[in-house]
mmCIF file of C-alpha atoms and ligand atoms in Angstrom:
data_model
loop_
_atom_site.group_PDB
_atom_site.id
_atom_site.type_symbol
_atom_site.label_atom_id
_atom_site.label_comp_id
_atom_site.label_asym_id
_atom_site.label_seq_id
_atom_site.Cartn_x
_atom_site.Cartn_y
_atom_site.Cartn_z
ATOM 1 C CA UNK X 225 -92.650 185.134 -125.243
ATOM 2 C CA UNK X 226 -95.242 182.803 -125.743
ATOM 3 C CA UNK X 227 -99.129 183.691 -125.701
ATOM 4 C CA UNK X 228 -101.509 183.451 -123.115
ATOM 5 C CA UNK X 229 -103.563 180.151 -123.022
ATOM 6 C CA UNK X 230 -107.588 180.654 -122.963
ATOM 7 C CA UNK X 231 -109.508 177.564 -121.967
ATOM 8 C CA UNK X 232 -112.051 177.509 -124.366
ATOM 9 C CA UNK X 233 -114.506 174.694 -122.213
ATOM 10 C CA UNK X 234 -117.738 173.079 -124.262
ATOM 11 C CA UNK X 235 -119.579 170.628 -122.207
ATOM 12 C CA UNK X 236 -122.434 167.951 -123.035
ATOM 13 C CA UNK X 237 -123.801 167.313 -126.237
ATOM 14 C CA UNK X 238 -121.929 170.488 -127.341
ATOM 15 C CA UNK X 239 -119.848 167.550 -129.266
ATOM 16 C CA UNK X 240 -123.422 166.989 -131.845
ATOM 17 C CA UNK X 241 -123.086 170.194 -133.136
ATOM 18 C CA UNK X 242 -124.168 169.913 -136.940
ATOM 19 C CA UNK X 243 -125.632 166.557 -136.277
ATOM 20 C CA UNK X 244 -128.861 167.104 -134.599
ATOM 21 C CA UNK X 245 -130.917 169.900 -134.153
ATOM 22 C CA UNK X 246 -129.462 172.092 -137.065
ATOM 23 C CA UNK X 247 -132.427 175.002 -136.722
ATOM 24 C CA UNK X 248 -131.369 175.356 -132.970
ATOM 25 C CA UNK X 249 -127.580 175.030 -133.377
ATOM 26 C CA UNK X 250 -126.709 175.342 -137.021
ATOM 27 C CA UNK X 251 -125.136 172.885 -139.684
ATOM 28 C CA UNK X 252 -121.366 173.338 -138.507
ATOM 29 C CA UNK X 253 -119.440 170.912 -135.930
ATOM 30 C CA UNK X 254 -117.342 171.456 -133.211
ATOM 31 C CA UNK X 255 -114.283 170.563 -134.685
ATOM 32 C CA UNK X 256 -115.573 173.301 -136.998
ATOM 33 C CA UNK X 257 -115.814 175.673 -133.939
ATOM 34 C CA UNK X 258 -112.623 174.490 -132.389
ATOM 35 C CA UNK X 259 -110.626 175.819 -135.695
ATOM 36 C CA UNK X 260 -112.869 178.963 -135.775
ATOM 37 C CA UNK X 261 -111.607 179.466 -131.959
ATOM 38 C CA UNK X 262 -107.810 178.739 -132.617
ATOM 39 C CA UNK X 263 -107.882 181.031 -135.834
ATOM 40 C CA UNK X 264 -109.526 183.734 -133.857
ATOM 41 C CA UNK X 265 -107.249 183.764 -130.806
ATOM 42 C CA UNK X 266 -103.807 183.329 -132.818
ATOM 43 C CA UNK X 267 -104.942 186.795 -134.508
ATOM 44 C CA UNK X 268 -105.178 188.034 -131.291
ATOM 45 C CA UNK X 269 -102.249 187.096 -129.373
ATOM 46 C CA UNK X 270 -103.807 184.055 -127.802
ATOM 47 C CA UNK X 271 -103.818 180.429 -128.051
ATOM 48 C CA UNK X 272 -106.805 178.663 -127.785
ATOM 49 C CA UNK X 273 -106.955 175.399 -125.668
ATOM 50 C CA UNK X 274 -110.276 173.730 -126.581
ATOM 51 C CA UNK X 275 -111.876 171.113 -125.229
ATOM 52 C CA UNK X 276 -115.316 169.418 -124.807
ATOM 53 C CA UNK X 277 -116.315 166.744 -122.629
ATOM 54 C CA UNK X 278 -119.796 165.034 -121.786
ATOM 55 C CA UNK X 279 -119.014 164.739 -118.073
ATOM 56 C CA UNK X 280 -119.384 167.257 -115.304
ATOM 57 C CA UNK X 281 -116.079 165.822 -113.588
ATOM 58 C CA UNK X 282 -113.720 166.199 -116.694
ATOM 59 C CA UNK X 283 -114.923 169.739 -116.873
ATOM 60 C CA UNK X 284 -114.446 170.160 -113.188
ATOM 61 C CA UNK X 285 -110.549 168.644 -113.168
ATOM 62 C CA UNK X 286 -110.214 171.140 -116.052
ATOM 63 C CA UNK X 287 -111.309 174.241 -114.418
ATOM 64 C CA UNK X 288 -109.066 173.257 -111.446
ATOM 65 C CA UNK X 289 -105.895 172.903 -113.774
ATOM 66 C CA UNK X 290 -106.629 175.979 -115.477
ATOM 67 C CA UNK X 291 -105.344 177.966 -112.346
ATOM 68 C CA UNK X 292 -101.822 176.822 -112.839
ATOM 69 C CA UNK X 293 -102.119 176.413 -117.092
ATOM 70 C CA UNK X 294 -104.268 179.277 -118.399
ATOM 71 C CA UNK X 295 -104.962 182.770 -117.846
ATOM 72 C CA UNK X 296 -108.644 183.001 -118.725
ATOM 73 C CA UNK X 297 -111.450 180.681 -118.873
ATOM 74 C CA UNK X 298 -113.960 180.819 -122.374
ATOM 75 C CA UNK X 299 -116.950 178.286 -121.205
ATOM 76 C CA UNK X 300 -120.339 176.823 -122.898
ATOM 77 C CA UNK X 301 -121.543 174.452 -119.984
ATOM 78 C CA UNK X 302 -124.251 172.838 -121.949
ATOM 79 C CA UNK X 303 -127.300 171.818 -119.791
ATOM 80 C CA UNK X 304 -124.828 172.387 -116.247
ATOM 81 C CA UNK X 305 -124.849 175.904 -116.908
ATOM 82 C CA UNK X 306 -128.332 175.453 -114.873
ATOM 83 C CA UNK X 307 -127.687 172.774 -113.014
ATOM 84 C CA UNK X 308 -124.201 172.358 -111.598
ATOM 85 C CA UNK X 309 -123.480 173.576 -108.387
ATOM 86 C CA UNK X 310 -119.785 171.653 -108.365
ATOM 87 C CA UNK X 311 -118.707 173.850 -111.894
ATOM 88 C CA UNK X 312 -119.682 177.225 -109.959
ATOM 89 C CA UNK X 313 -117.662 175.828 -106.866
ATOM 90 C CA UNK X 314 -114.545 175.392 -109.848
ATOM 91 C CA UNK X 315 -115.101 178.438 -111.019
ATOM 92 C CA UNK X 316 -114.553 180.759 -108.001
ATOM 93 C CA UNK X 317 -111.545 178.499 -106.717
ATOM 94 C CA UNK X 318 -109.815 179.029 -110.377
ATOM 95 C CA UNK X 319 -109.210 182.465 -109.766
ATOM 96 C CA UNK X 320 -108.962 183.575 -113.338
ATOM 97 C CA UNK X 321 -111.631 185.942 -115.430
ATOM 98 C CA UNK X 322 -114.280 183.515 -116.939
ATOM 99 C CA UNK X 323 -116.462 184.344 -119.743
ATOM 100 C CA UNK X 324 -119.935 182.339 -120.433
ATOM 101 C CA UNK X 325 -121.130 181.795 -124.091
ATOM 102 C CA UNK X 326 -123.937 179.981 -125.141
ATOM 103 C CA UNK X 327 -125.055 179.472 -129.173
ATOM 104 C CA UNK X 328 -128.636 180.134 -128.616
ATOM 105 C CA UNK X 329 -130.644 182.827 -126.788
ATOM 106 C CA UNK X 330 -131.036 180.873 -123.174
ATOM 107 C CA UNK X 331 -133.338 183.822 -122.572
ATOM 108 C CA UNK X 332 -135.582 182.814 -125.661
ATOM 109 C CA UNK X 333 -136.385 179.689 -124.683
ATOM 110 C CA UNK X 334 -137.851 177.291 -121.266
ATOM 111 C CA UNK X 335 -137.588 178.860 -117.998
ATOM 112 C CA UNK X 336 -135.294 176.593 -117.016
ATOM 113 C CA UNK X 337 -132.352 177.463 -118.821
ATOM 114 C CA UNK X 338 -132.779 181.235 -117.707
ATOM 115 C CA UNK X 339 -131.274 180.228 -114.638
ATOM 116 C CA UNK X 340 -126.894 180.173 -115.076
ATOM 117 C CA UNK X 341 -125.257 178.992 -111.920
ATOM 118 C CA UNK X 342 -121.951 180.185 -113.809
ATOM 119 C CA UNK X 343 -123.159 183.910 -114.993
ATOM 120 C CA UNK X 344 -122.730 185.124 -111.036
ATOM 121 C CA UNK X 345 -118.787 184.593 -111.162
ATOM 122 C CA UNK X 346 -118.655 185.255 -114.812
ATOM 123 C CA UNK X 347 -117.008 188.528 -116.054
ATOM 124 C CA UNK X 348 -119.331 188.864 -118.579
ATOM 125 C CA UNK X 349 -122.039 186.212 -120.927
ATOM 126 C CA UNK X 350 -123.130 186.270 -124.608
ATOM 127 C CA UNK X 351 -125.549 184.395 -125.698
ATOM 128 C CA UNK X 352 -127.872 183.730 -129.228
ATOM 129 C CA UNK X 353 -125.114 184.758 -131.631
ATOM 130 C CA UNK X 354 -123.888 181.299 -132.539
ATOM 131 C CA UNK X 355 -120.206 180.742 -133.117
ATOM 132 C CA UNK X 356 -119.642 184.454 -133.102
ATOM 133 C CA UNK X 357 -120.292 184.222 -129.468
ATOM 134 C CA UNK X 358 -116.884 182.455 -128.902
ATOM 135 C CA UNK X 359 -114.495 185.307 -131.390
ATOM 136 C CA UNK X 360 -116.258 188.172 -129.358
ATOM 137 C CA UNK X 361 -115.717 186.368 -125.817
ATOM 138 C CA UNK X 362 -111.708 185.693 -127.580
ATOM 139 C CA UNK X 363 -111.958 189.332 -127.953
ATOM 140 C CA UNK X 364 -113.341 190.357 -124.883
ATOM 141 C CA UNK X 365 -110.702 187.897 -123.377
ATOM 142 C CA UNK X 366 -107.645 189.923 -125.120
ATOM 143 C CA UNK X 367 -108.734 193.346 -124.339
ATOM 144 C CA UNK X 368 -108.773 192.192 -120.635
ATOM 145 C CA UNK X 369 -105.343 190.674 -120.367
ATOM 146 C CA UNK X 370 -103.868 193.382 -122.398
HETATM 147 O O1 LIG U 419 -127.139 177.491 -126.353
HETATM 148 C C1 LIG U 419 -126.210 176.874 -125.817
HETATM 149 O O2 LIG U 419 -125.042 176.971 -126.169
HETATM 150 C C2 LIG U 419 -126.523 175.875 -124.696
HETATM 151 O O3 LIG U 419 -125.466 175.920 -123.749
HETATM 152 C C3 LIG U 419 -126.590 174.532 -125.361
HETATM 153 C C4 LIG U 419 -127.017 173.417 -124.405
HETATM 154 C C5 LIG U 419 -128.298 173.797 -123.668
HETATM 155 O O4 LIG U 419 -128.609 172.800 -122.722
HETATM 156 C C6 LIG U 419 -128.169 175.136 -122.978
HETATM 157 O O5 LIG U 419 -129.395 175.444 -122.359
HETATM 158 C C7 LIG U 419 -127.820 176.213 -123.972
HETATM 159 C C8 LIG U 419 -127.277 172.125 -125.177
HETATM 160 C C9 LIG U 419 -126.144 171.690 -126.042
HETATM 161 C C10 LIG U 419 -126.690 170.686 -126.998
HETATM 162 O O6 LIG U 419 -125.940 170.776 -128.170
HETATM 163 C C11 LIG U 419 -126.408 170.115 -129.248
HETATM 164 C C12 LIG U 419 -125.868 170.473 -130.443
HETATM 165 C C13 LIG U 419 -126.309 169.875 -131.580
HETATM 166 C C14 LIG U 419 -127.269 168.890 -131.528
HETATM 167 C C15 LIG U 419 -127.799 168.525 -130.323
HETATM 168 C C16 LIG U 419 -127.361 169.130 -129.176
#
């Protein structure tokens, strides 16, 4: 039988990491985080579908296919996590269990990214643990489809 997809979304600028900003985000890339993701979730049972994308449509077309081609949703909106009312909209009409992850500690730093408008359909959200973030939301993830 073969294992149940995850979605594992990053959106803008999440494609810099270990380019810029290092003492926010750390020295490793995504590709780096993409292999830590697929490792991760084929220990589990899972495979790992990762993708990034700088524009709030791609992630939107995503989220839509991901109701027919995945049975859980692992996201990182970037900067729309607080702005995007069109991603929340996505998110309800998928209709499967989404986590939210975000590297740093949202609640640590400017007011304006301690509003999500994807933590109020989310099953759950980690945040300020870094890569980490993404094998605990995998983990979450597995115990829930189990
Ligand atoms: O902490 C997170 O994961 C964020 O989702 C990252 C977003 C930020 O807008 C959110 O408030 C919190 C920014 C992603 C930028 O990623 C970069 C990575 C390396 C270098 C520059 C940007």
């Amino acid at each position: 039988m073969s294992s149940p997809r995850i979605l594992v979304l990053n959106g803008p600028n999440l494609n810099m990491l270990g380019k810029r900003e290092p003492e926010v985000y750390g020295h490793e890339t995504l590709a780096d985080l993409d292999a830590r993701c697929q490792a991760k979730a084929s220990e589990l049972g899972l495979e790992a579908d990762c993708r990034q994308s700088n524009h709030e449509g791609d992630l939107v077309t995503w989220i839509q296919d991901a109701r027919e081609n995945h049975e859980g949703i692992i996201l990182n909106a970037g900067a729309y996590t607080h702005t995007s009312v069109a991603l929340h909209d996505a998110l309800l009409a998928a209709q499967v269990p989404v986590i939210e992850v975000h590297l740093s500690n949202i609640f640590a730093r400017e007011e304006y990214r301690h509003h999500s408008f994807i933590s109020p359909i989310a099953v759950g959200v980690i945040c300020g643990l870094g890569f980490q973030g993404y094998d605990l939301a995998l983990e979450a993830m597995a115990a829930r489809l189990a």
